[in-house]
PDB file of C-alpha atoms in Angstrom:
ATOM      1  CA  MET A1282      57.884 -32.016  57.197  1.00 75.00           C
ATOM      2  CA  HIS A1283      58.426 -32.796  53.520  1.00 77.00           C
ATOM      3  CA  TRP A1284      54.803 -31.883  52.758  1.00 83.00           C
ATOM      4  CA  LEU A1285      55.212 -28.534  54.529  1.00 88.00           C
ATOM      5  CA  ARG A1286      58.381 -27.807  52.585  1.00 88.00           C
ATOM      6  CA  CYS A1287      56.469 -28.469  49.361  1.00 85.00           C
ATOM      7  CA  VAL A1288      53.729 -26.066  50.461  1.00 90.00           C
ATOM      8  CA  LEU A1289      56.270 -23.364  51.315  1.00 89.00           C
ATOM      9  CA  ALA A1290      58.002 -23.867  47.970  1.00 86.00           C
ATOM     10  CA  GLU A1291      54.741 -23.084  46.176  1.00 88.00           C
ATOM     11  CA  TRP A1292      54.012 -20.167  48.528  1.00 92.00           C
ATOM     12  CA  GLN A1293      57.341 -18.539  47.656  1.00 90.00           C
ATOM     13  CA  LEU A1294      56.085 -18.055  44.105  1.00 87.00           C
ATOM     14  CA  LEU A1295      54.214 -15.023  45.411  1.00 91.00           C
ATOM     15  CA  ARG A1296      57.425 -13.099  46.007  1.00 90.00           C
ATOM     16  CA  SER A1297      58.564 -13.359  42.401  1.00 89.00           C
ATOM     17  CA  ARG A1298      55.107 -12.491  41.061  1.00 91.00           C
ATOM     18  CA  LEU A1299      54.926  -9.378  43.218  1.00 90.00           C
ATOM     19  CA  VAL A1300      58.207  -8.174  41.733  1.00 87.00           C
ATOM     20  CA  ARG A1301      58.101  -9.512  38.175  1.00 88.00           C
ATOM     21  CA  SER A1302      54.432  -9.157  37.244  1.00 90.00           C
ATOM     22  CA  ARG A1303      51.673  -6.571  37.542  1.00 92.00           C
ATOM     23  CA  LEU A1304      50.296  -8.216  40.687  1.00 93.00           C
ATOM     24  CA  GLY A1305      51.949  -5.672  42.970  1.00 92.00           C
ATOM     25  CA  LEU A1306      50.577  -2.777  40.928  1.00 94.00           C
ATOM     26  CA  TRP A1307      47.030  -4.161  40.932  1.00 95.00           C
ATOM     27  CA  LEU A1308      47.155  -4.757  44.667  1.00 95.00           C
ATOM     28  CA  LEU A1309      48.411  -1.217  45.181  1.00 94.00           C
ATOM     29  CA  LEU A1310      45.552   0.208  43.117  1.00 95.00           C
ATOM     30  CA  LEU A1311      43.058  -1.970  44.949  1.00 95.00           C
ATOM     31  CA  GLY A1312      44.404  -0.825  48.305  1.00 93.00           C
ATOM     32  CA  ALA A1313      44.211   2.813  47.231  1.00 93.00           C
ATOM     33  CA  GLY A1314      40.586   2.274  46.241  1.00 94.00           C
ATOM     34  CA  GLY A1315      39.866   0.776  49.652  1.00 93.00           C
ATOM     35  CA  VAL A1316      41.468   3.732  51.431  1.00 91.00           C
ATOM     36  CA  TRP A1317      39.396   6.107  49.306  1.00 92.00           C
ATOM     37  CA  LEU A1318      36.167   4.277  50.150  1.00 91.00           C
ATOM     38  CA  ALA A1319      37.025   4.269  53.852  1.00 88.00           C
ATOM     39  CA  ALA A1320      37.814   7.983  53.725  1.00 85.00           C
ATOM     40  CA  ARG A1321      34.438   8.609  52.072  1.00 87.00           C
ATOM     41  CA  GLY A1322      32.669   7.009  55.014  1.00 83.00           C
ATOM     42  CA  GLY A1323      32.610   3.342  54.013  1.00 83.00           C
ATOM     43  CA  PRO A1324      32.640   1.112  57.121  1.00 89.00           C
ATOM     44  CA  LEU A1325      35.926  -0.735  57.498  1.00 89.00           C
ATOM     45  CA  THR A1326      34.045  -3.877  58.511  1.00 89.00           C
ATOM     46  CA  VAL A1327      32.649  -3.964  54.962  1.00 93.00           C
ATOM     47  CA  VAL A1328      35.467  -2.346  52.988  1.00 94.00           C
ATOM     48  CA  ALA A1329      38.210  -4.555  54.444  1.00 94.00           C
ATOM     49  CA  PRO A1330      36.540  -7.914  53.603  1.00 95.00           C
ATOM     50  CA  HIS A1331      35.570  -6.586  50.165  1.00 96.00           C
ATOM     51  CA  VAL A1332      39.117  -5.507  49.346  1.00 96.00           C
ATOM     52  CA  ALA A1333      40.552  -8.696  50.851  1.00 96.00           C
ATOM     53  CA  MET A1334      38.368 -10.930  48.693  1.00 97.00           C
ATOM     54  CA  LEU A1335      39.293  -9.065  45.533  1.00 97.00           C
ATOM     55  CA  GLY A1336      42.965  -9.210  46.520  1.00 96.00           C
ATOM     56  CA  ALA A1337      42.744 -12.960  47.074  1.00 97.00           C
ATOM     57  CA  VAL A1338      41.256 -13.497  43.608  1.00 97.00           C
ATOM     58  CA  LEU A1339      44.035 -11.393  42.098  1.00 96.00           C
ATOM     59  CA  GLY A1340      46.575 -13.469  43.993  1.00 95.00           C
ATOM     60  CA  VAL A1341      45.180 -16.653  42.484  1.00 95.00           C
ATOM     61  CA  ALA A1342      44.967 -15.108  39.024  1.00 94.00           C
ATOM     62  CA  PHE A1343      48.673 -14.237  39.071  1.00 93.00           C
ATOM     63  CA  THR A1344      49.991 -17.386  40.771  1.00 91.00           C
ATOM     64  CA  ALA A1345      47.761 -20.293  39.754  1.00 88.00           C
ATOM     65  CA  ALA A1346      45.140 -19.501  37.095  1.00 85.00           C
ATOM     66  CA  SER A1347      47.192 -18.056  34.245  1.00 83.00           C
ATOM     67  CA  ASP A1348      47.771 -20.158  31.137  1.00 81.00           C
ATOM     68  CA  ALA A1349      51.498 -20.386  31.900  1.00 82.00           C
ATOM     69  CA  ASP A1350      50.920 -21.567  35.457  1.00 83.00           C
ATOM     70  CA  ARG A1351      48.352 -24.152  34.429  1.00 82.00           C
ATOM     71  CA  ALA A1352      50.645 -25.466  31.691  1.00 79.00           C
ATOM     72  CA  ALA A1353      53.523 -25.740  34.175  1.00 80.00           C
ATOM     73  CA  LEU A1354      51.498 -27.773  36.669  1.00 75.00           C
ATOM     74  CA  SER A1355      52.068 -31.015  34.784  1.00 71.00           C
ATOM     75  CA  LEU A1356      55.814 -30.479  35.099  1.00 75.00           C
ATOM     76  CA  ILE A1357      55.555 -29.440  38.751  1.00 79.00           C
ATOM     77  CA  LEU A1358      53.648 -32.599  39.616  1.00 74.00           C
ATOM     78  CA  THR A1359      56.500 -34.742  38.275  1.00 76.00           C
ATOM     79  CA  HIS A1360      58.630 -33.419  41.135  1.00 77.00           C
ATOM     80  CA  PRO A1361      58.490 -35.003  44.620  1.00 81.00           C
ATOM     81  CA  THR A1362      55.377 -33.101  45.631  1.00 83.00           C
ATOM     82  CA  THR A1363      51.618 -33.731  45.802  1.00 88.00           C
ATOM     83  CA  PRO A1364      48.576 -32.027  44.266  1.00 89.00           C
ATOM     84  CA  LEU A1365      47.390 -31.112  47.761  1.00 92.00           C
ATOM     85  CA  ALA A1366      50.701 -29.418  48.575  1.00 91.00           C
ATOM     86  CA  VAL A1367      50.582 -27.446  45.325  1.00 91.00           C
ATOM     87  CA  ALA A1368      46.998 -26.349  45.924  1.00 92.00           C
ATOM     88  CA  ALA A1369      47.670 -25.456  49.568  1.00 95.00           C
ATOM     89  CA  GLY A1370      50.779 -23.473  48.647  1.00 94.00           C
ATOM     90  CA  ARG A1371      49.010 -21.455  45.960  1.00 94.00           C
ATOM     91  CA  TRP A1372      46.078 -20.840  48.334  1.00 96.00           C
ATOM     92  CA  LEU A1373      48.480 -19.644  51.021  1.00 96.00           C
ATOM     93  CA  ALA A1374      50.176 -17.335  48.515  1.00 95.00           C
ATOM     94  CA  ALA A1375      46.859 -15.735  47.560  1.00 96.00           C
ATOM     95  CA  LEU A1376      45.869 -15.406  51.210  1.00 96.00           C
ATOM     96  CA  THR A1377      49.207 -13.771  52.044  1.00 96.00           C
ATOM     97  CA  ALA A1378      48.776 -11.241  49.244  1.00 95.00           C
ATOM     98  CA  ALA A1379      45.287 -10.360  50.483  1.00 96.00           C
ATOM     99  CA  ALA A1380      46.339 -10.206  54.141  1.00 95.00           C
ATOM    100  CA  THR A1381      49.247  -7.887  53.342  1.00 95.00           C
ATOM    101  CA  LEU A1382      46.893  -5.656  51.366  1.00 94.00           C
ATOM    102  CA  VAL A1383      44.399  -5.522  54.243  1.00 94.00           C
ATOM    103  CA  LEU A1384      47.126  -4.810  56.783  1.00 93.00           C
ATOM    104  CA  ALA A1385      48.237  -1.797  54.741  1.00 92.00           C
ATOM    105  CA  LEU A1386      44.623  -0.671  54.275  1.00 91.00           C
ATOM    106  CA  LEU A1387      43.865  -0.834  58.007  1.00 90.00           C
ATOM    107  CA  PHE A1388      47.135   0.887  58.910  1.00 89.00           C
ATOM    108  CA  VAL A1389      46.492   3.815  56.575  1.00 88.00           C
ATOM    109  CA  SER A1390      42.791   4.070  57.414  1.00 82.00           C
ATOM    110  CA  GLY A1391      43.482   3.835  61.153  1.00 77.00           C
ATOM    111  CA  ALA A1392      46.146   6.531  60.948  1.00 69.00           C
ATOM    112  CA  VAL A1393      43.869   8.862  58.997  1.00 68.00           C
ATOM    113  CA  ALA A1394      40.626   8.292  60.867  1.00 65.00           C
ATOM    114  CA  SER A1395      42.023   7.350  64.307  1.00 63.00           C
ATOM    115  CA  GLY A1396      39.418   4.623  64.732  1.00 62.00           C
ATOM    116  CA  PRO A1397      39.215   2.378  67.807  1.00 70.00           C
ATOM    117  CA  GLY A1398      41.744  -0.439  67.906  1.00 70.00           C
ATOM    118  CA  GLY A1399      39.092  -3.077  68.521  1.00 80.00           C
ATOM    119  CA  LEU A1400      37.290  -2.149  65.321  1.00 84.00           C
ATOM    120  CA  LEU A1401      40.503  -2.486  63.309  1.00 88.00           C
ATOM    121  CA  VAL A1402      41.202  -5.910  64.802  1.00 90.00           C
ATOM    122  CA  ARG A1403      37.684  -7.147  64.082  1.00 91.00           C
ATOM    123  CA  ALA A1404      37.780  -5.774  60.546  1.00 92.00           C
ATOM    124  CA  GLY A1405      41.151  -7.441  59.971  1.00 93.00           C
ATOM    125  CA  ALA A1406      39.910 -10.796  61.251  1.00 94.00           C
ATOM    126  CA  ALA A1407      36.810 -10.596  59.057  1.00 95.00           C
ATOM    127  CA  ALA A1408      38.950  -9.665  56.059  1.00 96.00           C
ATOM    128  CA  CYS A1409      41.274 -12.640  56.567  1.00 96.00           C
ATOM    129  CA  GLY A1410      38.325 -15.025  56.831  1.00 96.00           C
ATOM    130  CA  ALA A1411      36.760 -13.574  53.697  1.00 97.00           C
ATOM    131  CA  ALA A1412      40.079 -13.740  51.820  1.00 97.00           C
ATOM    132  CA  ALA A1413      40.556 -17.395  52.785  1.00 97.00           C
ATOM    133  CA  ALA A1414      37.146 -18.269  51.337  1.00 97.00           C
ATOM    134  CA  ALA A1415      37.643 -16.211  48.178  1.00 97.00           C
ATOM    135  CA  ALA A1416      41.066 -17.743  47.581  1.00 97.00           C
ATOM    136  CA  GLY A1417      39.619 -21.246  47.870  1.00 97.00           C
ATOM    137  CA  CYS A1418      36.806 -20.459  45.458  1.00 97.00           C
ATOM    138  CA  ALA A1419      39.168 -18.739  43.018  1.00 96.00           C
ATOM    139  CA  LEU A1420      41.537 -21.714  43.070  1.00 96.00           C
ATOM    140  CA  VAL A1421      38.789 -24.073  41.957  1.00 96.00           C
ATOM    141  CA  ALA A1422      37.608 -21.591  39.320  1.00 95.00           C
ATOM    142  CA  GLY A1423      41.149 -21.067  38.057  1.00 93.00           C
ATOM    143  CA  ALA A1424      41.934 -24.789  37.942  1.00 90.00           C
ATOM    144  CA  ALA A1425      38.723 -25.457  36.027  1.00 91.00           C
ATOM    145  CA  GLY A1426      38.599 -22.493  33.664  1.00 90.00           C
ATOM    146  CA  GLY A1427      41.742 -20.418  34.035  1.00 91.00           C
ATOM    147  CA  ASN A1428      41.701 -16.666  34.352  1.00 93.00           C
ATOM    148  CA  THR A1429      38.391 -16.451  32.495  1.00 94.00           C
ATOM    149  CA  LEU A1430      36.498 -17.951  35.420  1.00 94.00           C
ATOM    150  CA  ALA A1431      38.731 -16.128  37.891  1.00 94.00           C
ATOM    151  CA  GLY A1432      37.792 -12.865  36.160  1.00 94.00           C
ATOM    152  CA  VAL A1433      34.093 -13.713  36.368  1.00 96.00           C
ATOM    153  CA  LEU A1434      34.504 -14.388  40.088  1.00 96.00           C
ATOM    154  CA  PHE A1435      36.347 -11.065  40.508  1.00 97.00           C
ATOM    155  CA  LEU A1436      33.480  -9.175  38.862  1.00 96.00           C
ATOM    156  CA  TYR A1437      30.913 -11.076  40.934  1.00 96.00           C
ATOM    157  CA  ILE A1438      32.674 -10.183  44.183  1.00 96.00           C
ATOM    158  CA  ALA A1439      33.171  -6.584  43.071  1.00 95.00           C
ATOM    159  CA  VAL A1440      29.484  -5.822  42.452  1.00 94.00           C
ATOM    160  CA  PRO A1441      26.699  -8.428  42.907  1.00 92.00           C
ATOM    161  CA  SER A1442      28.101 -10.023  46.066  1.00 92.00           C
ATOM    162  CA  VAL A1443      27.317  -6.927  48.124  1.00 92.00           C
ATOM    163  CA  VAL A1444      23.587  -7.627  47.716  1.00 86.00           C
ATOM    164  CA  SER A1445      22.006  -9.671  50.489  1.00 84.00           C
ATOM    165  CA  ALA A1446      20.563 -12.991  49.362  1.00 78.00           C
ATOM    166  CA  ASP A1447      17.711 -12.597  51.859  1.00 74.00           C
ATOM    167  CA  ALA A1448      16.778  -9.182  50.486  1.00 72.00           C
ATOM    168  CA  LEU A1449      16.846 -10.442  46.912  1.00 72.00           C
ATOM    169  CA  ALA A1450      14.763 -13.547  47.630  1.00 65.00           C
ATOM    170  CA  THR A1451      12.095 -11.650  49.572  1.00 68.00           C
ATOM    171  CA  ALA A1452      11.769  -8.706  47.178  1.00 64.00           C
ATOM    172  CA  PRO A1453       8.103  -8.039  46.261  1.00 60.00           C
ATOM    173  CA  ALA A1454       8.749  -8.542  42.556  1.00 57.00           C
ATOM    174  CA  ALA A1455      11.081 -11.508  43.003  1.00 60.00           C
ATOM    175  CA  GLY A1456      10.726 -13.977  40.150  1.00 72.00           C
ATOM    176  CA  MET A1457      12.578 -17.087  39.104  1.00 77.00           C
ATOM    177  CA  LEU A1458      15.658 -15.110  38.068  1.00 78.00           C
ATOM    178  CA  ALA A1459      15.778 -13.374  41.440  1.00 77.00           C
ATOM    179  CA  ARG A1460      15.483 -16.689  43.269  1.00 80.00           C
ATOM    180  CA  VAL A1461      18.316 -18.164  41.208  1.00 83.00           C
ATOM    181  CA  GLY A1462      20.394 -15.085  41.986  1.00 83.00           C
ATOM    182  CA  ALA A1463      19.635 -15.471  45.677  1.00 84.00           C
ATOM    183  CA  LEU A1464      20.797 -19.095  45.534  1.00 87.00           C
ATOM    184  CA  VAL A1465      24.072 -18.041  43.894  1.00 90.00           C
ATOM    185  CA  LEU A1466      24.563 -15.399  46.591  1.00 91.00           C
ATOM    186  CA  GLU A1467      23.943 -18.030  49.260  1.00 92.00           C
ATOM    187  CA  LEU A1468      26.433 -20.496  47.835  1.00 94.00           C
ATOM    188  CA  LEU A1469      29.351 -18.360  46.647  1.00 95.00           C
ATOM    189  CA  PRO A1470      31.587 -16.248  48.880  1.00 95.00           C
ATOM    190  CA  GLY A1471      30.069 -12.789  49.185  1.00 94.00           C
ATOM    191  CA  VAL A1472      30.657  -9.455  50.825  1.00 95.00           C
ATOM    192  CA  TRP A1473      27.120  -9.405  52.238  1.00 93.00           C
ATOM    193  CA  ARG A1474      27.790 -12.576  54.235  1.00 93.00           C
ATOM    194  CA  TYR A1475      31.374 -11.978  55.323  1.00 95.00           C
ATOM    195  CA  ALA A1476      30.764  -8.429  56.511  1.00 90.00           C
ATOM    196  CA  ALA A1477      29.129 -10.118  59.525  1.00 91.00           C
ATOM    197  CA  LEU A1478      32.306 -12.025  60.401  1.00 94.00           C
ATOM    198  CA  GLU A1479      33.499  -9.157  62.569  1.00 91.00           C
ATOM    199  CA  ARG A1480      30.459  -9.740  64.794  1.00 91.00           C
ATOM    200  CA  GLY A1481      31.416 -13.379  65.195  1.00 89.00           C
ATOM    201  CA  ASP A1482      28.604 -14.704  62.977  1.00 92.00           C
ATOM    202  CA  PRO A1483      29.021 -18.513  63.280  1.00 94.00           C
ATOM    203  CA  LEU A1484      27.261 -19.292  60.001  1.00 94.00           C
ATOM    204  CA  GLY A1485      29.525 -16.878  58.161  1.00 94.00           C
ATOM    205  CA  TRP A1486      32.669 -18.404  59.661  1.00 96.00           C
ATOM    206  CA  VAL A1487      31.491 -21.939  58.812  1.00 97.00           C
ATOM    207  CA  HIS A1488      30.720 -20.813  55.250  1.00 96.00           C
ATOM    208  CA  ALA A1489      34.177 -19.257  54.899  1.00 97.00           C
ATOM    209  CA  ALA A1490      35.903 -22.317  56.363  1.00 97.00           C
ATOM    210  CA  CYS A1491      34.042 -24.639  54.007  1.00 97.00           C
ATOM    211  CA  TRP A1492      35.145 -22.621  50.981  1.00 97.00           C
ATOM    212  CA  ALA A1493      38.752 -22.403  52.200  1.00 97.00           C
ATOM    213  CA  VAL A1494      39.080 -26.129  52.921  1.00 97.00           C
ATOM    214  CA  GLY A1495      36.831 -27.276  50.093  1.00 96.00           C
ATOM    215  CA  GLY A1496      38.553 -25.018  47.594  1.00 96.00           C
ATOM    216  CA  VAL A1497      41.993 -26.417  48.368  1.00 96.00           C
ATOM    217  CA  ALA A1498      40.716 -29.995  48.381  1.00 96.00           C
ATOM    218  CA  GLY A1499      38.751 -29.517  45.163  1.00 95.00           C
ATOM    219  CA  THR A1500      41.732 -27.952  43.411  1.00 93.00           C
ATOM    220  CA  ALA A1501      43.966 -30.807  44.547  1.00 92.00           C
ATOM    221  CA  ARG A1502      41.454 -33.238  43.075  1.00 92.00           C
ATOM    222  CA  LEU A1503      41.453 -31.426  39.734  1.00 89.00           C
ATOM    223  CA  LEU A1504      45.262 -31.352  39.718  1.00 88.00           C
ATOM    224  CA  SER A1505      45.522 -35.044  40.489  1.00 86.00           C
ATOM    225  CA  ARG A1506      43.269 -35.840  37.528  1.00 80.00           C
ATOM    226  CA  ARG A1507      45.445 -33.687  35.299  1.00 69.00           C
ATOM    227  CA  ALA A1508      48.571 -35.516  36.482  1.00 60.00           C
ATOM    228  CA  MET A1509      47.154 -38.927  35.525  1.00 59.00           C
TER     229      MET A1509
END
């Protein structure tokens, strides 16, 4: 129970950041962009995971990867808590921010387009899985390199991650650079992979789970080294 209370204490940081920082504004703009894409014909099963992943990275950037947050971690770890609880709480905060964003996106898009309820549920589930993976990856990036690496991850998810690794690797003119790019697309969380989560793709769900669990565990490891 004490460990869960420590996790919830870190999770509650999200509420203050939504009110006292630009996180709420960025999430609002991101959600508006998602609604616009959906209204222009973008499939919700792709738009929702894409927006969710970007929202998760923003959540990490504003709750765990900033210079102030990283500097405060040494003080936080002197309290009766653990690195794993801190990492899990910040991951949960980022996931909550992304899930709230997706819920609003699906509500508005469903009201405008009157899509089938099953599609909205599947898109929401895929978005939550994608957000969990992106939050885990962003946590590790933020713990290692701050908002610089988190920003690189944001840009990667925004543009290159929509390209299929299979298509890039098998392109007729694929060279060494293309093969390296395909490997990056295979390893990192990507829209191209998580768009298939709504179809129940087992490999995609395993990939997302590995990033969610591994990201929290890896961040806890980095934090424990910093506390030594």
